[in-house]
Each structure stands twice: as C-alpha cells, then as structure tokens.
PDB file of C-alpha atoms in Angstrom:
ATOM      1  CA  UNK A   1      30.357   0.668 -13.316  1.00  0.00           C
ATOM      2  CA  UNK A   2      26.736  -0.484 -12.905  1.00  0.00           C
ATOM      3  CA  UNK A   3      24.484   0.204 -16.095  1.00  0.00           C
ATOM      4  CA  UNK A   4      20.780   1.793 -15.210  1.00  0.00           C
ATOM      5  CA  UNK A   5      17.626   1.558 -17.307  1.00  0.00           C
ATOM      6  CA  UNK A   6      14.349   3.006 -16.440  1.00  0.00           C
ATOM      7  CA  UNK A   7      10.880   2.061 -18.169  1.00  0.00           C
ATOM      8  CA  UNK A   8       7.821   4.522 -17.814  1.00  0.00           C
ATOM      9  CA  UNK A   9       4.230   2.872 -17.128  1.00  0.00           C
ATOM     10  CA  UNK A  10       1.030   4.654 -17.315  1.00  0.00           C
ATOM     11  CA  UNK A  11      -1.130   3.705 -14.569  1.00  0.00           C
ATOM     12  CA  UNK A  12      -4.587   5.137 -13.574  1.00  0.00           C
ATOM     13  CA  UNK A  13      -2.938   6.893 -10.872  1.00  0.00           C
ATOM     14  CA  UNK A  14       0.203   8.421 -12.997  1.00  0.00           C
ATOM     15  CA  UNK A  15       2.876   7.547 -14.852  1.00  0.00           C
ATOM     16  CA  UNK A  16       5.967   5.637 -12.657  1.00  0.00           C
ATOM     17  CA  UNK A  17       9.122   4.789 -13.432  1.00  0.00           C
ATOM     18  CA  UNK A  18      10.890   1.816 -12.559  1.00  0.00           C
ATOM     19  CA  UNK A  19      14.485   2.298 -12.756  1.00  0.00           C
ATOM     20  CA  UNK A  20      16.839  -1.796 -13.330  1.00  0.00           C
ATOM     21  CA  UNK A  21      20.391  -1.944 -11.967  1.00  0.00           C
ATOM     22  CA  UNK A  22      22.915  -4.535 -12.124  1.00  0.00           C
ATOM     23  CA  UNK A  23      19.865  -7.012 -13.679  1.00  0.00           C
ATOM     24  CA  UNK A  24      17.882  -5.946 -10.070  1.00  0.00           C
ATOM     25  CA  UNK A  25      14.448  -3.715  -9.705  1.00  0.00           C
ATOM     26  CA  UNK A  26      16.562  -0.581  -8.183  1.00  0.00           C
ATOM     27  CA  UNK A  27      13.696   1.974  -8.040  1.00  0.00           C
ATOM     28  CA  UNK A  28      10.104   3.083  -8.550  1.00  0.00           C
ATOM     29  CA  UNK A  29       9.182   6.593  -8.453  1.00  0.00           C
ATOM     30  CA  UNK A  30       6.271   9.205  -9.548  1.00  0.00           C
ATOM     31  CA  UNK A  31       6.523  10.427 -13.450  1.00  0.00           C
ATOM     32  CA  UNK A  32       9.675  11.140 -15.069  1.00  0.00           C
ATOM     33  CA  UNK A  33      12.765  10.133 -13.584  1.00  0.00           C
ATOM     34  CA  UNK A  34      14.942  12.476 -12.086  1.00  0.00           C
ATOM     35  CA  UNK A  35      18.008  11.036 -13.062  1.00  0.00           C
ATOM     36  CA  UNK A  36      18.965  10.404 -16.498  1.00  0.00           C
ATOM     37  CA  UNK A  37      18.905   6.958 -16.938  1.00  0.00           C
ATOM     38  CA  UNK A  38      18.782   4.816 -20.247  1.00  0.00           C
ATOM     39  CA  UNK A  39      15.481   4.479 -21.205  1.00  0.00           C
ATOM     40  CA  UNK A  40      14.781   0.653 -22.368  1.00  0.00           C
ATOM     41  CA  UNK A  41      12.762  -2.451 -22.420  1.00  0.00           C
ATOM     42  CA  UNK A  42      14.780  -4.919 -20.706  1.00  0.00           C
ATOM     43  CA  UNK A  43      12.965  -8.198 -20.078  1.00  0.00           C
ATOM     44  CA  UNK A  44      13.563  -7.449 -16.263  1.00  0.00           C
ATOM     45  CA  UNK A  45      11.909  -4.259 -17.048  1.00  0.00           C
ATOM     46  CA  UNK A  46       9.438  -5.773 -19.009  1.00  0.00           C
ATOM     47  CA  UNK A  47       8.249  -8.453 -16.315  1.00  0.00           C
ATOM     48  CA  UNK A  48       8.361  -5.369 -13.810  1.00  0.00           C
ATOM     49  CA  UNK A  49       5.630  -3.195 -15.538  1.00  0.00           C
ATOM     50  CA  UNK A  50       3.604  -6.492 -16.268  1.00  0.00           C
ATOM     51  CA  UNK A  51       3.694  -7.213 -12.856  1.00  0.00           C
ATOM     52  CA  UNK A  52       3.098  -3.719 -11.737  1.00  0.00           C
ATOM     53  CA  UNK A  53       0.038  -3.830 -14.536  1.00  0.00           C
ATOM     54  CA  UNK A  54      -1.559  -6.615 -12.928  1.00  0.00           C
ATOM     55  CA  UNK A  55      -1.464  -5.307  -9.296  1.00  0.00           C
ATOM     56  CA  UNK A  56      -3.410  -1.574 -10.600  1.00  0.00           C
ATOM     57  CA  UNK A  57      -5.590  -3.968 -12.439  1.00  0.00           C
ATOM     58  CA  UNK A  58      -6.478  -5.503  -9.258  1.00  0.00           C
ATOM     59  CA  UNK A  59      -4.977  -9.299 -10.334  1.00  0.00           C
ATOM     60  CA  UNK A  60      -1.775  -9.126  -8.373  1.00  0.00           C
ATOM     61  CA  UNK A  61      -1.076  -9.459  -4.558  1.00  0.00           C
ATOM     62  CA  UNK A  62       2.239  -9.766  -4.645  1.00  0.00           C
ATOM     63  CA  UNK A  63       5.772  -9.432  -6.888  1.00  0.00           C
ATOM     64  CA  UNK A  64       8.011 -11.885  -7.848  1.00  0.00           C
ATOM     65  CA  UNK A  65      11.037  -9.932  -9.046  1.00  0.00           C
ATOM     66  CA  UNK A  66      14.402  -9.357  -8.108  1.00  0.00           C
ATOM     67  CA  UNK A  67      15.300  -6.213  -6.189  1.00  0.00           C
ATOM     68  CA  UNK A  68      18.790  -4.496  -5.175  1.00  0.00           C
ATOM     69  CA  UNK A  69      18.401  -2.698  -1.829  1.00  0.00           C
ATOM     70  CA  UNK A  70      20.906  -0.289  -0.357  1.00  0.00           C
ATOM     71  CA  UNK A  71      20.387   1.194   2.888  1.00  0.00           C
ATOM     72  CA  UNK A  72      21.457   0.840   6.450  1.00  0.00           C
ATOM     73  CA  UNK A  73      20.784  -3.080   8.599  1.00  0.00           C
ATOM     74  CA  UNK A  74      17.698  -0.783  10.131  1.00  0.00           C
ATOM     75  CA  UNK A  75      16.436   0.180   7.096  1.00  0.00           C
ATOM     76  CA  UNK A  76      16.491  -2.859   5.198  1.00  0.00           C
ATOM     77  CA  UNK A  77      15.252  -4.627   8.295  1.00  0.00           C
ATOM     78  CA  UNK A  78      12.625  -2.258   8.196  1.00  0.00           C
ATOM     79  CA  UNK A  79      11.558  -3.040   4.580  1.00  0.00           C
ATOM     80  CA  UNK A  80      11.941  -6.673   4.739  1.00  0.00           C
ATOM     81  CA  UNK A  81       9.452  -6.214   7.572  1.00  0.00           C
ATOM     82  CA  UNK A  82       7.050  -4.696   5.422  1.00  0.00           C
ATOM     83  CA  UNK A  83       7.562  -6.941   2.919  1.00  0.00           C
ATOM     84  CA  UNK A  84       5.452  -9.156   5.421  1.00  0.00           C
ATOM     85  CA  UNK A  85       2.351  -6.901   5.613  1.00  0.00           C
ATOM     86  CA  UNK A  86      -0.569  -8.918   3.501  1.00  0.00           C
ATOM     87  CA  UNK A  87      -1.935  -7.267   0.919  1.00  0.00           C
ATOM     88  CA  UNK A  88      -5.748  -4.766   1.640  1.00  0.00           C
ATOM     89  CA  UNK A  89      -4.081  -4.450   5.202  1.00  0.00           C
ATOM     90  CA  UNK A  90      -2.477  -1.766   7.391  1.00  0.00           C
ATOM     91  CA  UNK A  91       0.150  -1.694   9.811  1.00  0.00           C
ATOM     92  CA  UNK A  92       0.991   1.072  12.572  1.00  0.00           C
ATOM     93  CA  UNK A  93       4.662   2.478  12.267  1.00  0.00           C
ATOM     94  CA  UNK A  94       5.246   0.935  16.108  1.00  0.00           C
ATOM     95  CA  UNK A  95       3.835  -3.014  14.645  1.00  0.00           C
ATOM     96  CA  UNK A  96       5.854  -2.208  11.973  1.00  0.00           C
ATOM     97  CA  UNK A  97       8.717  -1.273  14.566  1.00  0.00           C
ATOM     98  CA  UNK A  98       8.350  -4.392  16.655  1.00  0.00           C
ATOM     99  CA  UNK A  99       8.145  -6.296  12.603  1.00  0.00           C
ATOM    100  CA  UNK A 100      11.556  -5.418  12.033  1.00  0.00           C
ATOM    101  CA  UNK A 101      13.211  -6.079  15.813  1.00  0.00           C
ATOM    102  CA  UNK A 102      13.155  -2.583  16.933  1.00  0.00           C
ATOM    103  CA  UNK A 103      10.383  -1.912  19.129  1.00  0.00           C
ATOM    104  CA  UNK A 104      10.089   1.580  20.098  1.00  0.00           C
ATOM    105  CA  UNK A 105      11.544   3.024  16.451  1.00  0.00           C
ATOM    106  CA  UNK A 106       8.620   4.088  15.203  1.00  0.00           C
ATOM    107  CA  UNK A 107       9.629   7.031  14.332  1.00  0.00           C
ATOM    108  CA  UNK A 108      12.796   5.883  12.654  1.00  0.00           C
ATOM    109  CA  UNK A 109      10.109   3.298  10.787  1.00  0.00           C
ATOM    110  CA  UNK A 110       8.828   6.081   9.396  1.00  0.00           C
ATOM    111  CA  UNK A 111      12.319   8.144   8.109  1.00  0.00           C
ATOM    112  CA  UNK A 112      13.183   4.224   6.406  1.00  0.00           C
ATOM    113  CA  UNK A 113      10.098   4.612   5.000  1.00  0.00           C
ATOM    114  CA  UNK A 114      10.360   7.615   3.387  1.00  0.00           C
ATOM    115  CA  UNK A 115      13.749   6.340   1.831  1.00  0.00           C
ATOM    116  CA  UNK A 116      12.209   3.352   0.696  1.00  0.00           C
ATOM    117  CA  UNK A 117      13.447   3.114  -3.036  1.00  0.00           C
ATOM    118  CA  UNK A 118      11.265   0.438  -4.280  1.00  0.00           C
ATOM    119  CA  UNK A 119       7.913   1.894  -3.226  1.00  0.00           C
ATOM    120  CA  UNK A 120       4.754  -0.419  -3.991  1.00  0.00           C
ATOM    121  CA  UNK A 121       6.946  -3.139  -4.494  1.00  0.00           C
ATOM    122  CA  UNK A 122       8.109  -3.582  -0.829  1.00  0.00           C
ATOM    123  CA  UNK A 123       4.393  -1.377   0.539  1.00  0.00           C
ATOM    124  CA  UNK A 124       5.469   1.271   2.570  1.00  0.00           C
ATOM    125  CA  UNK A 125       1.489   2.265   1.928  1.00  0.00           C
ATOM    126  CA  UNK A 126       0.464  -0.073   3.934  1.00  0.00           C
ATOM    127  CA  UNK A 127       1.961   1.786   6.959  1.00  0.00           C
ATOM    128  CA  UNK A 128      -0.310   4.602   8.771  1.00  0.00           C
ATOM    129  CA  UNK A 129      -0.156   6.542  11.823  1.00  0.00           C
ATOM    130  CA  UNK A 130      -1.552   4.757  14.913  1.00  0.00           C
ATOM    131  CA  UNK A 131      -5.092   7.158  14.282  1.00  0.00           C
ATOM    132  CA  UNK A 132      -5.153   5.185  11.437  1.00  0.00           C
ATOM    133  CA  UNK A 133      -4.166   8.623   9.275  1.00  0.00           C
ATOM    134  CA  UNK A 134      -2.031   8.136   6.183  1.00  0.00           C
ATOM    135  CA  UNK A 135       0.444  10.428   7.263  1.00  0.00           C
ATOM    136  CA  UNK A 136       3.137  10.981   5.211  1.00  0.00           C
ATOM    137  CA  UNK A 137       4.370   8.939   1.781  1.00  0.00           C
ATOM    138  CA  UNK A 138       6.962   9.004  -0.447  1.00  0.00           C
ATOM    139  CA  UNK A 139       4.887   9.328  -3.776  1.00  0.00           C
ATOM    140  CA  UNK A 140       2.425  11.810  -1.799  1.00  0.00           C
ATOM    141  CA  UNK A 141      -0.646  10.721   0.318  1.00  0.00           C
ATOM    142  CA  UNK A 142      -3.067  10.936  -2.505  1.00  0.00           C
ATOM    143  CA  UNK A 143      -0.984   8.154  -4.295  1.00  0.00           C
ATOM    144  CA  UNK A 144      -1.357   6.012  -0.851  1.00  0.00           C
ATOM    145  CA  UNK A 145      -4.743   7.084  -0.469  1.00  0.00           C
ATOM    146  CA  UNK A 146      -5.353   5.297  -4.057  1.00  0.00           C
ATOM    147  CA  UNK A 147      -3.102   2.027  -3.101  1.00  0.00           C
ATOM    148  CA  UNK A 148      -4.969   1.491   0.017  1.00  0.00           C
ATOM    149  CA  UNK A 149      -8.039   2.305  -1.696  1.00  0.00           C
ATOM    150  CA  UNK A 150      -7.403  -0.359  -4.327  1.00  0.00           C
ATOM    151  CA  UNK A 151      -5.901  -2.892  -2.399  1.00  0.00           C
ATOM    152  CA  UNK A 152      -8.942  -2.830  -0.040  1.00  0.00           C
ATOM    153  CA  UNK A 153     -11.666  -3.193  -3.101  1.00  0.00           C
ATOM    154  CA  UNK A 154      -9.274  -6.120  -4.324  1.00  0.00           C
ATOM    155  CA  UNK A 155      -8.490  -8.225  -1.002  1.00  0.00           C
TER     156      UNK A 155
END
C-alpha cells in the first residue's frame, strides 16, 4: 500500500496542496485537500513548494521534479503534450490535439484536461479556447486568469 503526504503552500493566489506518492509529485489542488492525507515535510515535498515558490515569484519557468501520472495512453499523451507548451504562451485545445497525435480531439483535450492531477506543474493553463477565451479550468478560471497573467509579465 502506497503512503500519501500532502504539504499546504500559501501563494498570492491561495493556498494549494501538493499531495507525494510512492516518492512522486501525485497531485496539486486548490486549499485543503479533500482527502485525508498525512500532512508532512518530505524533502520531495519540500523541493515541490520551493519550486512552486519560485514560479509565483516569477523566477521559475519550469519544474524539475518527479511526477506519478495515472490516466488513460490519451490522457497522458495529452499532458506530456502540454508539458511542451513554453512558458507566457497559449495553446488552442485542437494544437494541443494535433501536440499529442490526435488531431481532431479537441474536445477530448479538454475532458484530459480537466482530469489533469498535477495542475501548474504539467500547464493545463496554458490551454484556451480557439477565441482565445479561458474557458474552463480545473482550479477555476480566475486561478488561470492569474497563471496566464503572471506567466505573461514574467516571459
């Protein structure tokens, strides 16, 4: 049985927890975590929210941590494709389609994102509707508003 531990950091956009499983980055979400996990300071843990500090600061472009990803072949082709997107830039859900070998899923693009469990981390933010409208996110389109926002006063 795998062992979980979650770490809370306060950010200027909310608290997030990022959840460690099986010595992997598992999970990032908004405020408390919904699951009772143990709450600790692993060194993984530790690297994560210094890592995590550095991007909100504006210092960071891109992590350097491991990361345990469960999900269909589409899905994680999906987010290793954005995985690829550079940081203060925006993809459509179809480039992100045609990314990840699929051309003409966008709109399964969009369900993987939204079950994206390592949001920020692999930047599901970065994808928008082909308007250019946020659409929907994960951690709520205020949250992806800010990312954007910050990523594109940083690039």
């Amino acid at each position: 049985m795998s062992m979980k531990f979650t770490a809370l950091l306060k950010t200027e956009a909310g608290v997030i927890s990022i959840t460690e499983e099986d010595g992997k980055i598992s999970g990032i979400e908004t405020g408390a975590p919904i699951v009772s996990f143990f709450m600790a300071e692993t060194p993984l843990l530790k690297e994560a929210k210094k890592q995590l500090s550095e991007y909100f600061a504006g210092k960071r472009k891109s992590f350097d941590l491991p990361l345990k990803l469960e999900g269909t072949d589409f899905q994680l082709s999906v987010w290793n494709a954005l995985k690829d997107i550079p940081y203060g830039e925006t993809r459509t859900y179809k480039q992100t389609a045609e990314m990840a070998g699929c051309p003409g899923s966008y709109r399964a693009v969009g369900t993987a994102n939204g079950k994206n469990p390592i949001p920020i981390i692999i930047p599901c933010h970065r994808v928008v509707a082909s308007d250019g409208s946020l659409s929907g996110y994960a951690l709520g389109t205020e949250f992806k508003k800010y990312l954007l926002e910050l990523e594109a006063k940083n690039a």
